[in-house]
Every structure is written in structure tokens, then in C-alpha cells.
Amino acid sequence: MADMTTIKVPVELRDRVSRLARSQHVSMAVAIEHALDAAETEEFWAEFRAAMTTPDARADLRQETEPLSGTIRDGLEPEDWSEYE
């Protein structure tokens, strides 16, 4: 079993966590874990979007993808990959 600890939170927050846990049919600890996972994921993507929308990042992306743009119009027949699906 994992080590446990106690934290003090306002009653209103405890009640919110409790309602969330009940609606997800999980324990309060799991509900908190899911909420933290979602917040961390959102933070990661927000940082990613911020980094990728700088002029330098857009220029780097353009420079990386430009050599590949000709392959879209290479004139080759589409390959059948259905046997690998």
C-alpha cells in the first residue's frame, strides 16, 4: 500500500472533490489524481503552443518541412497498405 498523508483543505474544496469523485465513481484520491493529470497535460500543451507560435519556431518548422513538400505531388500511384491495418 502507498504511503498516506493528510492535507487540510477548506470544507468547500473537500465537498467539490467529493462530488467529482462520486460523479466519476472513483475515490477522492483518484479524482484528485485525474484532475492533476488533466491540469499537467493542459499546461504542457499550452507551453507547446506558446513555443510553436513564435516567429522563430514557425520559420524552423517551415525550413524543416519545405524539402518534403515536393513529395506530395510526386506523381506516384497510392500504395495499398490495407494488409497492415
Coordinates of C-alpha atoms in Angstrom, one line a residue:
M1 CA 0.0 0.0 0.0
A2 CA 1.2 3.5 -0.8
D3 CA 2.2 5.8 2.0
M4 CA -0.6 8.1 3.0
T5 CA -0.7 11.6 4.4
T6 CA -3.4 14.1 5.4
I7 CA -3.9 17.6 4.0
K8 CA -6.0 20.4 5.3
V9 CA -8.4 21.9 2.8
P10 CA -11.4 24.1 3.1
V11 CA -14.7 22.2 3.6
E12 CA -16.0 23.7 0.3
L13 CA -13.0 22.2 -1.6
R14 CA -13.4 18.8 0.1
D15 CA -17.0 18.8 -1.0
R16 CA -16.1 19.7 -4.6
V17 CA -13.6 16.8 -4.7
S18 CA -16.1 14.5 -3.1
R19 CA -18.8 15.4 -5.8
L20 CA -16.2 15.0 -8.5
A21 CA -15.2 11.6 -7.2
R22 CA -18.8 10.4 -6.9
S23 CA -19.6 11.6 -10.5
Q24 CA -16.6 9.6 -11.7
H25 CA -17.2 6.6 -9.5
V26 CA -13.7 6.8 -8.1
S27 CA -12.1 7.6 -4.8
M28 CA -11.3 11.2 -3.8
A29 CA -7.6 10.4 -4.2
V30 CA -8.2 9.1 -7.8
A31 CA -10.3 12.1 -8.6
I32 CA -7.5 14.5 -7.4
E33 CA -5.0 12.4 -9.4
H34 CA -7.1 12.7 -12.6
A35 CA -7.6 16.4 -12.1
L36 CA -3.9 16.9 -11.7
D37 CA -3.1 14.8 -14.7
A38 CA -5.5 16.9 -16.8
A39 CA -4.0 20.2 -15.5
E40 CA -0.5 19.0 -16.2
T41 CA -1.5 17.9 -19.7
E42 CA -3.1 21.2 -20.4
E43 CA -0.1 23.1 -19.1
F44 CA 2.2 21.0 -21.4
W45 CA 0.1 21.8 -24.5
A46 CA -0.2 25.5 -23.5
E47 CA 3.6 25.7 -23.3
F48 CA 3.9 23.8 -26.6
R49 CA 1.5 26.1 -28.3
A50 CA 3.3 29.2 -26.9
A51 CA 6.7 27.9 -28.1
M52 CA 5.5 26.9 -31.5
T53 CA 3.8 30.2 -32.3
T54 CA 7.0 32.2 -32.1
P55 CA 8.3 33.6 -35.4
D56 CA 11.5 31.6 -34.9
A57 CA 9.6 28.3 -34.3
R58 CA 7.4 28.9 -37.4
A59 CA 10.5 29.6 -39.5
D60 CA 12.2 26.5 -38.2
L61 CA 9.2 24.4 -39.0
R62 CA 8.9 25.9 -42.5
Q63 CA 12.6 25.2 -43.1
E64 CA 12.2 21.5 -41.9
T65 CA 9.1 20.8 -44.0
E66 CA 9.8 22.7 -47.2
P67 CA 12.1 19.9 -48.6
L68 CA 9.3 17.4 -48.1
S69 CA 6.6 19.5 -49.8
G70 CA 7.5 18.2 -53.3
T71 CA 6.7 14.6 -52.3
I72 CA 3.0 15.5 -52.0
R73 CA 3.0 16.0 -55.8
D74 CA 5.4 13.2 -56.8
G75 CA 3.0 11.6 -59.3
L76 CA 3.3 8.2 -57.8
E77 CA 0.3 5.9 -57.5
P78 CA -1.0 5.5 -54.0
E79 CA 0.2 2.3 -52.2
D80 CA -2.2 -0.2 -50.8
W81 CA -1.3 -0.7 -47.1
S82 CA -4.6 -2.3 -46.1
E83 CA -3.0 -5.7 -45.3
Y84 CA -1.1 -4.0 -42.5
E85 CA -4.1 -2.4 -40.7

